[in-house]
Coordinates of C-alpha atoms in Angstrom, one line a residue:
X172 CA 134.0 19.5 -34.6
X173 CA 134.4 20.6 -30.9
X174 CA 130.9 20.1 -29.2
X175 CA 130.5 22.3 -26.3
X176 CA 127.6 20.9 -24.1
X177 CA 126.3 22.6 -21.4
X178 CA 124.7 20.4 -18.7
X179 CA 123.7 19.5 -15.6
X180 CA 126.4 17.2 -13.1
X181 CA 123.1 15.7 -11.1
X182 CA 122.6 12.2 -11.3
X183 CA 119.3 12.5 -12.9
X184 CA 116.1 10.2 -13.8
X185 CA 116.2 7.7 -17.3
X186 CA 114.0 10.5 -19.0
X187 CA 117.3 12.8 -19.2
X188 CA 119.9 10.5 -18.7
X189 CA 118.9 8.5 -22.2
X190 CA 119.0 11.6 -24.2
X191 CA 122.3 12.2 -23.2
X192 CA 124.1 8.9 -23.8
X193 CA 122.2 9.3 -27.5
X194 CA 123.9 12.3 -28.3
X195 CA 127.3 11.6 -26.6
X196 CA 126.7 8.5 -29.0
X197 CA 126.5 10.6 -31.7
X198 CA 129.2 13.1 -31.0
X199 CA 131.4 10.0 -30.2
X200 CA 130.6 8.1 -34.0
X201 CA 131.0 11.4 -35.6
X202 CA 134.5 11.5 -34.6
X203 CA 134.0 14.7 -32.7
X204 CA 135.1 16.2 -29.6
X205 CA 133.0 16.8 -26.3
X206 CA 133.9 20.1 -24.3
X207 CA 132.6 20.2 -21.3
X208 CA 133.2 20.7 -17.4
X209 CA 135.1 18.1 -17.0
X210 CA 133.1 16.4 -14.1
X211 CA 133.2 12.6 -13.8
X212 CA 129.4 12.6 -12.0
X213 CA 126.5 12.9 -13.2
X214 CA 125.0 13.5 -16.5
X215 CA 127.9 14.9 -17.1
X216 CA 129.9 11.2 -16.4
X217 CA 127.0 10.0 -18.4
X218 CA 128.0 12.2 -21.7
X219 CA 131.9 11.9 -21.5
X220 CA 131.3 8.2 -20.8
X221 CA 129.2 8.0 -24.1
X222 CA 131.8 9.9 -26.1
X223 CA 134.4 8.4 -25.2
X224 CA 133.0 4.6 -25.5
X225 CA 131.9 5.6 -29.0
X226 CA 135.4 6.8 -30.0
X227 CA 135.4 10.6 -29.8
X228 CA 138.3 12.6 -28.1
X229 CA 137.2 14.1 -24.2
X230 CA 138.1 18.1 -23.6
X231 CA 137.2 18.9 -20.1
X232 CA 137.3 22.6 -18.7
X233 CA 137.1 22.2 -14.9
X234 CA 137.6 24.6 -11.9
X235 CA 139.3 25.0 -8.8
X236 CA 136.8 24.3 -5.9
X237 CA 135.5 21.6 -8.3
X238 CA 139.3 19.8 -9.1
X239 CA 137.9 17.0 -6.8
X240 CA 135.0 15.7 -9.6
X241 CA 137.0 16.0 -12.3
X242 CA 137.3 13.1 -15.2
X243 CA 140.8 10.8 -14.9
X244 CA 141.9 9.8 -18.5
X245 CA 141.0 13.1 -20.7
X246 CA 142.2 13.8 -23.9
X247 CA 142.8 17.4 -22.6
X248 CA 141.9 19.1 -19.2
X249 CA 142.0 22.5 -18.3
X250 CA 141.5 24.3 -14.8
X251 CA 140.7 27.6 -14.6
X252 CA 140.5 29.6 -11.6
X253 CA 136.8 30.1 -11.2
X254 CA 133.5 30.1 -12.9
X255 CA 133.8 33.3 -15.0
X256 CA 137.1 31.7 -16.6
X257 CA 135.6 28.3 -17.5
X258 CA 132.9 29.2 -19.2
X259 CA 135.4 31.5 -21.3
X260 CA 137.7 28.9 -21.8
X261 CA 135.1 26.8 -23.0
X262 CA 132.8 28.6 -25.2
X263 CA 136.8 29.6 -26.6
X264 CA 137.2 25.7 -27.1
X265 CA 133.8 25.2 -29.0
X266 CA 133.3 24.9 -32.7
X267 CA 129.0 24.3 -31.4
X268 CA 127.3 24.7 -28.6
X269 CA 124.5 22.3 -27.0
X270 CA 122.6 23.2 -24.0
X271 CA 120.8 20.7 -22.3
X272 CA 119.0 20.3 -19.4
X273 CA 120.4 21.8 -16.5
X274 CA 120.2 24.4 -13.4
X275 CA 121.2 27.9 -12.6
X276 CA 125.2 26.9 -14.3
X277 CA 123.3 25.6 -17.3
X278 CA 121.2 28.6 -17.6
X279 CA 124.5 31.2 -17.1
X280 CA 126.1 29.5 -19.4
X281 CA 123.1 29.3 -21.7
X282 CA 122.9 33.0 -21.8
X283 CA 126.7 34.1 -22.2
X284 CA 126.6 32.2 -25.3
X285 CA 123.1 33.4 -26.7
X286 CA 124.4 37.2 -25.4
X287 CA 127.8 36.8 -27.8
X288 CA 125.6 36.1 -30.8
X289 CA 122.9 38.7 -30.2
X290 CA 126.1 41.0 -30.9
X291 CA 127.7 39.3 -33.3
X292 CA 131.0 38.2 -31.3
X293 CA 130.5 34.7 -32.8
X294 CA 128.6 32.9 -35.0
X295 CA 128.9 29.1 -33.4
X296 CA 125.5 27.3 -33.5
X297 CA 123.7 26.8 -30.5
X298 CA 121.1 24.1 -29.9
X299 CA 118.7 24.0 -27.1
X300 CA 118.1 20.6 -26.6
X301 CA 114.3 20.9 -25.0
X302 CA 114.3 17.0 -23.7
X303 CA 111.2 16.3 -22.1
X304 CA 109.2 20.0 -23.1
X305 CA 112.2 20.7 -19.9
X306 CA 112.9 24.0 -21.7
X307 CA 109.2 24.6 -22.7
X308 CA 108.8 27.5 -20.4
X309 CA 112.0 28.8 -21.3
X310 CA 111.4 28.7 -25.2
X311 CA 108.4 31.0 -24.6
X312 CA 109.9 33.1 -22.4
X313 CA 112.0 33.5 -25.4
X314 CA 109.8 34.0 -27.9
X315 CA 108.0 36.9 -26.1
X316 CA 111.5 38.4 -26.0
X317 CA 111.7 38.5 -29.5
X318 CA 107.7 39.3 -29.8
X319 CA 108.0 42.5 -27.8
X320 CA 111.3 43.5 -29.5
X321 CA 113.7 42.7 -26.9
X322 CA 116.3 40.7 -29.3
X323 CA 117.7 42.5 -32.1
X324 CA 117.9 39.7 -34.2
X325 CA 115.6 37.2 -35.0
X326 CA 115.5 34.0 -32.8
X327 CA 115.9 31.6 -35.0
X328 CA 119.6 33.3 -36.0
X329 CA 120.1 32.8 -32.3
X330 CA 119.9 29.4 -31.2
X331 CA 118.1 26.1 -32.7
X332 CA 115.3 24.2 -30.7
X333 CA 115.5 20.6 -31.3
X334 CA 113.5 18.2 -29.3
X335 CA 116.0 14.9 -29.9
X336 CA 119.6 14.6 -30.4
X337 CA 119.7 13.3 -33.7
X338 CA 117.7 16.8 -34.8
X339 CA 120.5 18.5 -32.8
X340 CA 123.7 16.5 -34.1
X341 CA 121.7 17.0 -37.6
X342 CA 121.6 21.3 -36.9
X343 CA 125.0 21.0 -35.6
X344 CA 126.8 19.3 -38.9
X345 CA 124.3 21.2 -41.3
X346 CA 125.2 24.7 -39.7
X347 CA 129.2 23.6 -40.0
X348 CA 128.7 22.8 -43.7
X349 CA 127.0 25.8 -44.3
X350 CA 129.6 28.1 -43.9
X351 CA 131.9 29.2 -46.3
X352 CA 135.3 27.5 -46.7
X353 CA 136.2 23.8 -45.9
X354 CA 132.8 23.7 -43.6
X355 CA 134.7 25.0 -40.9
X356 CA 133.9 28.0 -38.6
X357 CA 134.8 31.1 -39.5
X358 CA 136.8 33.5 -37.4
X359 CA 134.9 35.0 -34.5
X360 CA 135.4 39.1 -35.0
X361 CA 137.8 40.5 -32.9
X362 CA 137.3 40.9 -29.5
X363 CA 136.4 44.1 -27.9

């Protein structure tokens, strides 16, 4: 599976950086892929170092103005011309999608994805990985949308809240095996 995870490239305290190396652990033993912005800092270093020293393949989607951070040693890079195009390219890569914590990129990112599925231009699943109650506010913010009727589908058909990375990596595997076929994704509708 292609693991799309979108994250922050801050070097950031033990509290987020241990999540991380669990679930690039995990992504890494599972035999799966990591797509992500291809920066070597940060806890973004921190996941593609975890995936790659547990044995699962790098796919890095970098940009432009950003060349200068970008992992050495990839299974596959990509550079696209600005931010727009990367997060294309790699929600285009992604089998799943995990956002964890992050800033304003993170959040973008967060919502292009969760946007696609409110209108059913993709049914990939999408954890939000809520490490440390980091998303809390964001979770109820959220809910109330879908309270006061501002998501046409329910939540829960949106994204997945998990608080660890084994419940996400859990979500993640479960939601692949659930759909029909060989537990593979089925085609996104056609673009429009």
């Amino acid at each position: 599976m292609n693991i799309c995870v979108f994250l922050s490239a801050a070097d950031l305290a033990e509290t987020y950086t241990r999540p991380a190396r669990e679930l690039a652990e995990l992504i890494g033993r599972g035999g799966h892929t990591l797509v992500w912005g291809g920066s070597d800092v940060g806890l973004m270093k921190v996941m593609a170092d975890g995936v790659q020293g547990s044995g699962g393949r790098l796919m890095g989607v970098s940009v432009d103005f950003l060349v200068g951070k970008a992992r050495k040693g990839v299974d596959d890079m990509v550079v696209a011309r600005d931010l727009g195009e990367r997060k294309k390219l790699l929600l285009e890569k992604a089998d799943a999608v995990v956002i964890m914590v992050g800033g304003t990129g993170t959040l973008d990112e967060a919502t292009e994805i969760l946007e696609l599925k409110k209108h059913g231009r993709t049914d990939k699943p999408v954890v939000l990985l809520n490490t440390a109650g980091f998303y809390d506010g964001l979770k109820t913010q959220f809910r109330r949308m879908e309270d006061e009727g501002f998501l046409p589908r329910p939540l829960s058909e949106l994204m997945f809240f998990a608080e660890e990375p084994v419940g996400a990596m859990a979500y993640l595997e479960e939601s692949i095996n659930a759909l029909p076929g060989t537990g593979r994704l089925r085609p996104e509708s056609a673009a429009g």
